[in-house]
């Protein structure tokens, strides 16, 4: 039971010069058991949102509704939520066991035995049974993280709130913990709101992603939706690594073009763009740009000089410049290209995204990934709010 | 980030919050009365006629306020003291500034070496410096006086200043502070061609401004408040500092309370102002030196 | 110029010991260390004499005197530090016995060990002749010579200060003018206690007992015994050089009980442990004390600061016998100017020149006119009589006090004889003075500890069982004498009323 | 290393030294660091040796001699003074008094400073005034604190405090605060416990370093006010508390001197005697420099012992602050 | 001119309990103009090595030889090297210009004018001409990094030493700076030793990589060599992301097998393994594991259950468990696999690495990447030292 709604939540800080609208009229419905990811650039209001849900910060406006009951005025302890902090926020003077049992001791009359039982279960789940008598200072980052999670689990809350819980871990550990966390959430089936600014976490962990910018919701949807059908240029640039390449293009002759290249548009796209000005932002992901043999046959192909080649082992990135932008191209790891080489590339019309140059709103997106084939999908206008 | 759950009380606009705040005020007020009350009394007495004496019941509030005690004290026109207090004030300043200057230079140099350089004898040297923190000055009076006398340091300003400069506190503080600084900058400067002293002077010193202020303030206040060394080493009352000069108002047969209170205020007020305005630095001295050891 | 005189106060000469010989015209600068007087114009008078010296005899002899003033409370610390590190001033105001333990030592030993010189080596007998014999013979019995030039009378001629307003408020009628009895005194103390006068609540009698170790307290119990017929005080030295302690005896105890013990027991005193002897002046000035045993110099301050009518009344004595009042009562302590030896940093020759000047009859008289303090110089007293005194002295009644002091001094001879007749085994000096000093000096700061402790204990417990306290304290004192290298104790005098006190009129 | 390159480096070194008046370049790197290190600490060590090296050695030596004011140093008597010390009841009184002072002063100081810091953290109106009020006593010389409190408790019949209490009807009779063996030590201590301002500032600094997320965690975990203080804040302040305890243990002896010096002179009946004042008294009242030195050395040993014993736990608790 | 040799360099710290051998008998020759990357896990001695080269730390044993001259006892300033620190180590109280000219002022008698000229050139090269009057506090991380590089360049040193110079930058900026740094090094042609623990940097930036572990050199070679022919299991696991999968296998019947699978070995490999015990560690990279259609036809194929699916957008990772190990498989981004699905996989013998179970030394490596084809390459024994 953890159906959560944010209704027109707004949070403002300070007055006068210092006035900040940290969160701006946010509406989100989160299903019971859903794993929602909150992403966005630094300062966009992710933590503030989470803290309002937790009751650590009163909203300026709006309501937080848990299972149909507004809880906006309740104290944190009366909301039955548990929070995992970026810094873990373990009590440094207590052992892992004491950390985990503290909440139960404070809020319930539960007999010591039962608390013990619960702590034991949670620690078994987290694989930290051997660490229960240690203090946080004696634990590694990953172990601390597990204790922090254990502390949240033990209370059996209706909602988990997690604020960048993995960001203090090193890369390898992060990967491990990421999968563990996912497994855990699936096992426990507790509504979870998870703040991160890590691409991988955002793409892989949750049921849905909510992307915030400047306190406003940009898009909410499954990872695939957000990747393939970004609602606007912000989302398109934010989701995906390396970032989508953008070009300022002009529409003319049924094609979007820059000085360097032309993308001939299929009819459906042309139709979509009619009624707008002739200036558009064209976006294409690094892995959708055709290069080498694949490109040669393409009618819109053109040639560029590669500045830098980055073989990462499993994939190789080419860095170059055309159409007035710095461009990243992702190619097969076995490609033999050297800096300074001339390479033929093409931007397949089927893979492009088109954005309104003024509002940044998506006009054309790629509802389904199409692999290497040149075929035109139907355009899906994004479903959500605009920036 | 500090939300409201960082603190303990309820919001001030709730009843509960109001009661909590009222209780806190009551508690703080009572203690404040006990800490500062006597000093308010001191100021009050200093503003009364110079014949104030502790009659029963004592007069605590001046009928007519007057600065006559301050003027008399400052100009040196009381029965027990014919020297102007301004002179002691200047002495106090000179001692405090002189000692502060020496301590800053010497302790920073030593603190740097103890923090950063590896050399044989370092640990012993450091221990010796730290051990000075536990010395009681009383027993050093006569030997130190004898010793200083051989160098003509008795009854000189430098002689009064010197005993304030041996304490290891500053070295300890500076060492701890330098240890918190990234050593990369110093390495960079070494590679850039600085000598060891160059590194210290051009790179370390500019980064240490806050610590220097801290040590400076602590030393200044300590020396200003110093009583025993100036008492012993200044033979001539022309070299007394303020705390020693306060003794003049307690004569062989009686105490000139009102002038004494005025003199006390003159001694104390600058330190209170300095302390309050610099408390952040002052406190840092103890937190760096103590906790982050 | 003299070394250091050119300095703007930034330290004196390079020797640091205060004495420099040199400079182009061979001027010796000497330092005199003193504490400031708490009343004016005494300080001005002091300065004047120094100036006179520097311009007159000083200039002629190439001696320049500089005064250094120390806060009274710190004076001793500073002088001792200086002595200990062999850079004593040339002259200091001292209570001589605080700087050296002379007990049981003969002059040659003292000459060798003590930090100060015998001033009688530097002055003529003629010069010394101007002083009252008592002050000199006192020193001679202790030191075998004169080590400090006395300049404030150590003899306190039975001064009891009375808060007249309180007396009247208590409805006690006439202020006593003649010697009065213990009974009358105690009645007055009781009557005064608790009355209100001038907006102050008044306590019966003032008594200062703070500070167990203060050397004053070794005098305190012994000196009031005179009023009960003991002429000796704490004890004396026998002809066989052994010391006899007489403190634990009927007259001493009786005097203590009447003067202080009963008021303490009845709570008719101020808060005795709040003050030491000197500090009891303050509550008297504040009008909170009805009767105060105190010294002559207090008078000047009372005159300047007290806001009520006060008077000096005669001492109460056993049976009102007026004879007892003339000698010492109250803890008189002699202040002297002491010149320090070259070994500890002094320059006694030059110092003596100044002392001769400062303390000659003429200048003592000069200073008397600005301080109104009783002085131990009969030459000065003659000048007072022949040349008159200043208005200040007139106002503060200094002349009357001086007259009383003179009378007391002149009776000293007969008291001396009485003592000798009562204690045939008492040792006398070559000058015929009975030796009534027992070791209570330095190493016996511990004597102060024993006696001060006793007094504090009695004050603390409401004077319960004073006889035992006196006996025990005397025993402690005796032990100290036994332990000391140079002194011998007459064991048969240990215990209460040993030796048998022989009281009686002079 | 070939001999060629050895030569080359030697040439290199001499080239460099040619261009300078003085060079350490011919020494190895660690030799150079040795010299540099000592050059840096030289001024401090020099001051240390010069200012107290001799006096300290002399003072310690005095404790093994029978020395008086005029006989410095006197005859060597070995451990006699220490034997004397062990049998000297006043010394033990003074040690006992310091222990009592610490036992009262330190907990109260901690209590007042901690509670005050905690309350001031709530950003009450007038916080700054309170803060100033609490700081005044610690900003000035201890002598002033003692003088002011002497006036409160001491001069005049029982002091101003008595007058006020009497006026308020809190007492019916003067209390001899400083003059009664029962009250004197408590009064001296009482006058000192108000000087908690510095501790308060240190607590405030420590509290401001308290990670807010931990406090918020406690909120989420459902701890109420009292529980937050009891279970979270207070335990987290442990290193600070320990640090303050150590500072004050060392400080008690110093502050004790000023108070006793000004307020009671160690009396009545030695009931307020503390070691630092005992040193003073032995040296400057009794002229017993040998004994005084032994007391001073005893004091030094006690202080050093305390510092040593408490240094370890202090250090090991520093981890909370990472 | 910057030919640098480390000859038996050893560095020990502390004594007794605290004794640490930070660097252990290290021998490396670096060519003039070479870009050498130093990688290894935290605490393996990378920084210590660099600091010894710079002269900031005297080696316990061994010599540092620059252009044939031992410089081991020279002070840092007399070595003509420049160092770039992870923290940038810009002097906070000096402007960018002052920071850059400081070294020249200290070490040379160069006239102010010439210094100015040099600073101007360097700042043009780094694109920070407009920032010269600013203090580090006023600069962004990337700008500071550029100034730090500028400071190093300006001195025209014989050797650049860089200790994780990019690790404090955020991901995007890091990518940009990485390419810039590479370009710069190629332009200047100065011998460079570059410490990092970033996989991408290690793989892309240098001419050669030196991999350290516990103070000992594990392997030195080009990125491709290290990736394809890791000298031992440590290197194999360290280089490449996600890490190589390892299995404890037993040799029998001409195949390496675990309970779950068997890899039939070609003759050449069999020959290579003969003469050893029958226990080997088999390693295979996530992207070399065949899955789905590709695997079905493979003779050694077997079926597994997928635990977690991580679509990263450009590539998707499957997490599973078989052969006693947790295994990562990299699949095409368009694969439609869900957690819990059964997937057929195969480990192609041509792509496997085999390690001695005791020493960890490589016995079989993959000298050349072979893409998707099933063909057997020749085995190349690794050329370098062993752990
Ligand atoms: N207590 C506060 N007082 C004033 N402004 C605040 C406060 N808390 C947050 N803000 C402001 O609100 C905005 C959103 O902050 P928030 O911490 O929610 O961002 P975030 O998305 O969590 O960023 P990050 O990724 O850096 O953690 C920022 O502009 C921040 O400065
Ligand atoms: N000054 C020192 N004193 C004692 N040990 C040291 C010192 N410097 C480094 N070490 C130790 O030497 C080893 C190597 O340290 P080094 O800093 O070279 O590692 P690193 O490879 O740079 O690690 P990282 O990737 O974390 O920067 C470590 O065990 C470290 O603790
Ligand atoms: Mg945040
Ligand atoms: Mg490193």
mmCIF file of N, CA, C and O in Angstrom, chain A residues 247-259 261-263 265 277-282 357:
data_model
loop_
_atom_site.group_PDB
_atom_site.id
_atom_site.type_symbol
_atom_site.label_atom_id
_atom_site.label_comp_id
_atom_site.label_asym_id
_atom_site.label_seq_id
_atom_site.Cartn_x
_atom_site.Cartn_y
_atom_site.Cartn_z
ATOM 1 N N UNK A 247 21.892 19.899 -34.220
ATOM 2 C CA UNK A 247 22.312 20.818 -35.278
ATOM 3 C C UNK A 247 21.219 21.847 -35.517
ATOM 4 O O UNK A 247 20.035 21.529 -35.452
ATOM 5 N N UNK A 248 21.623 23.065 -35.774
ATOM 6 C CA UNK A 248 20.656 24.085 -36.190
ATOM 7 C C UNK A 248 20.457 23.931 -37.685
ATOM 8 O O UNK A 248 21.399 24.109 -38.466
ATOM 9 N N UNK A 249 19.237 23.612 -38.068
ATOM 10 C CA UNK A 249 18.997 23.334 -39.493
ATOM 11 C C UNK A 249 17.873 24.202 -40.035
ATOM 12 O O UNK A 249 17.095 24.789 -39.289
ATOM 13 N N UNK A 250 17.857 24.247 -41.329
ATOM 14 C CA UNK A 250 16.810 25.009 -42.010
ATOM 15 C C UNK A 250 16.013 24.041 -42.883
ATOM 16 O O UNK A 250 16.576 23.151 -43.522
ATOM 17 N N UNK A 251 14.724 24.228 -42.872
ATOM 18 C CA UNK A 251 13.875 23.367 -43.703
ATOM 19 C C UNK A 251 13.733 23.984 -45.085
ATOM 20 O O UNK A 251 13.444 25.168 -45.225
ATOM 21 N N UNK A 252 13.964 23.179 -46.066
ATOM 22 C CA UNK A 252 13.794 23.677 -47.430
ATOM 23 C C UNK A 252 13.885 22.514 -48.404
ATOM 24 O O UNK A 252 14.632 21.552 -48.147
ATOM 25 N N UNK A 253 13.125 22.543 -49.440
ATOM 26 C CA UNK A 253 13.190 21.464 -50.421
ATOM 27 C C UNK A 253 12.939 20.094 -49.809
ATOM 28 O O UNK A 253 13.622 19.118 -50.149
ATOM 29 N N UNK A 254 12.038 20.072 -48.850
ATOM 30 C CA UNK A 254 11.716 18.768 -48.241
ATOM 31 C C UNK A 254 12.876 18.156 -47.491
ATOM 32 O O UNK A 254 12.917 16.954 -47.286
ATOM 33 N N UNK A 255 13.813 18.997 -47.140
ATOM 34 C CA UNK A 255 14.967 18.447 -46.416
ATOM 35 C C UNK A 255 15.385 19.431 -45.329
ATOM 36 O O UNK A 255 15.172 20.642 -45.454
ATOM 37 N N UNK A 256 15.976 18.895 -44.268
ATOM 38 C CA UNK A 256 16.596 19.749 -43.250
ATOM 39 C C UNK A 256 18.072 19.826 -43.596
ATOM 40 O O UNK A 256 18.719 18.803 -43.814
ATOM 41 N N UNK A 257 18.587 21.047 -43.659
ATOM 42 C CA UNK A 257 19.982 21.088 -44.067
ATOM 43 C C UNK A 257 20.787 22.136 -43.330
ATOM 44 O O UNK A 257 20.260 23.112 -42.797
ATOM 45 N N UNK A 258 22.080 21.874 -43.260
ATOM 46 C CA UNK A 258 23.063 22.849 -42.787
ATOM 47 C C UNK A 258 24.016 23.061 -43.937
ATOM 48 O O UNK A 258 23.816 22.520 -45.035
ATOM 49 N N UNK A 259 25.065 23.839 -43.695
ATOM 50 C CA UNK A 259 26.051 24.053 -44.751
ATOM 51 C C UNK A 259 26.697 22.741 -45.150
ATOM 52 O O UNK A 259 27.121 22.545 -46.283
ATOM 53 N N UNK A 261 25.497 19.386 -44.523
ATOM 54 C CA UNK A 261 24.761 18.189 -44.898
ATOM 55 C C UNK A 261 23.278 18.472 -45.070
ATOM 56 O O UNK A 261 22.784 19.537 -44.695
ATOM 57 N N UNK A 262 22.633 17.497 -45.622
ATOM 58 C CA UNK A 262 21.203 17.587 -45.890
ATOM 59 C C UNK A 262 20.571 16.276 -45.449
ATOM 60 O O UNK A 262 21.154 15.218 -45.625
ATOM 61 N N UNK A 263 19.384 16.397 -44.826
ATOM 62 C CA UNK A 263 18.654 15.177 -44.492
ATOM 63 C C UNK A 263 17.311 15.239 -45.212
ATOM 64 O O UNK A 263 16.486 16.114 -44.918
ATOM 65 N N UNK A 265 13.718 14.458 -45.940
ATOM 66 C CA UNK A 265 12.700 14.012 -45.006
ATOM 67 C C UNK A 265 11.616 13.188 -45.679
ATOM 68 O O UNK A 265 11.211 13.496 -46.801
ATOM 69 N N UNK A 277 7.919 27.643 -38.385
ATOM 70 C CA UNK A 277 8.966 28.385 -39.077
ATOM 71 C C UNK A 277 9.869 27.405 -39.809
ATOM 72 O O UNK A 277 9.733 26.192 -39.653
ATOM 73 N N UNK A 278 10.836 27.936 -40.529
ATOM 74 C CA UNK A 278 11.688 27.004 -41.262
ATOM 75 C C UNK A 278 12.950 26.620 -40.482
ATOM 76 O O UNK A 278 13.798 25.906 -40.963
ATOM 77 N N UNK A 279 13.088 27.136 -39.275
ATOM 78 C CA UNK A 279 14.290 26.827 -38.495
ATOM 79 C C UNK A 279 13.981 25.720 -37.486
ATOM 80 O O UNK A 279 13.056 25.859 -36.678
ATOM 81 N N UNK A 280 14.756 24.682 -37.500
ATOM 82 C CA UNK A 280 14.531 23.572 -36.568
ATOM 83 C C UNK A 280 15.853 23.105 -35.982
ATOM 84 O O UNK A 280 16.903 23.303 -36.579
ATOM 85 N N UNK A 281 15.737 22.475 -34.840
ATOM 86 C CA UNK A 281 16.905 21.804 -34.296
ATOM 87 C C UNK A 281 16.759 20.327 -34.613
ATOM 88 O O UNK A 281 15.723 19.723 -34.324
ATOM 89 N N UNK A 282 17.799 19.797 -35.266
ATOM 90 C CA UNK A 282 17.777 18.390 -35.598
ATOM 91 C C UNK A 282 18.633 17.651 -34.577
ATOM 92 O O UNK A 282 19.715 18.105 -34.201
ATOM 93 N N UNK A 357 12.827 25.293 -32.579
ATOM 94 C CA UNK A 357 14.023 25.997 -32.151
ATOM 95 C C UNK A 357 13.754 26.932 -30.969
ATOM 96 O O UNK A 357 14.642 27.155 -30.134
#
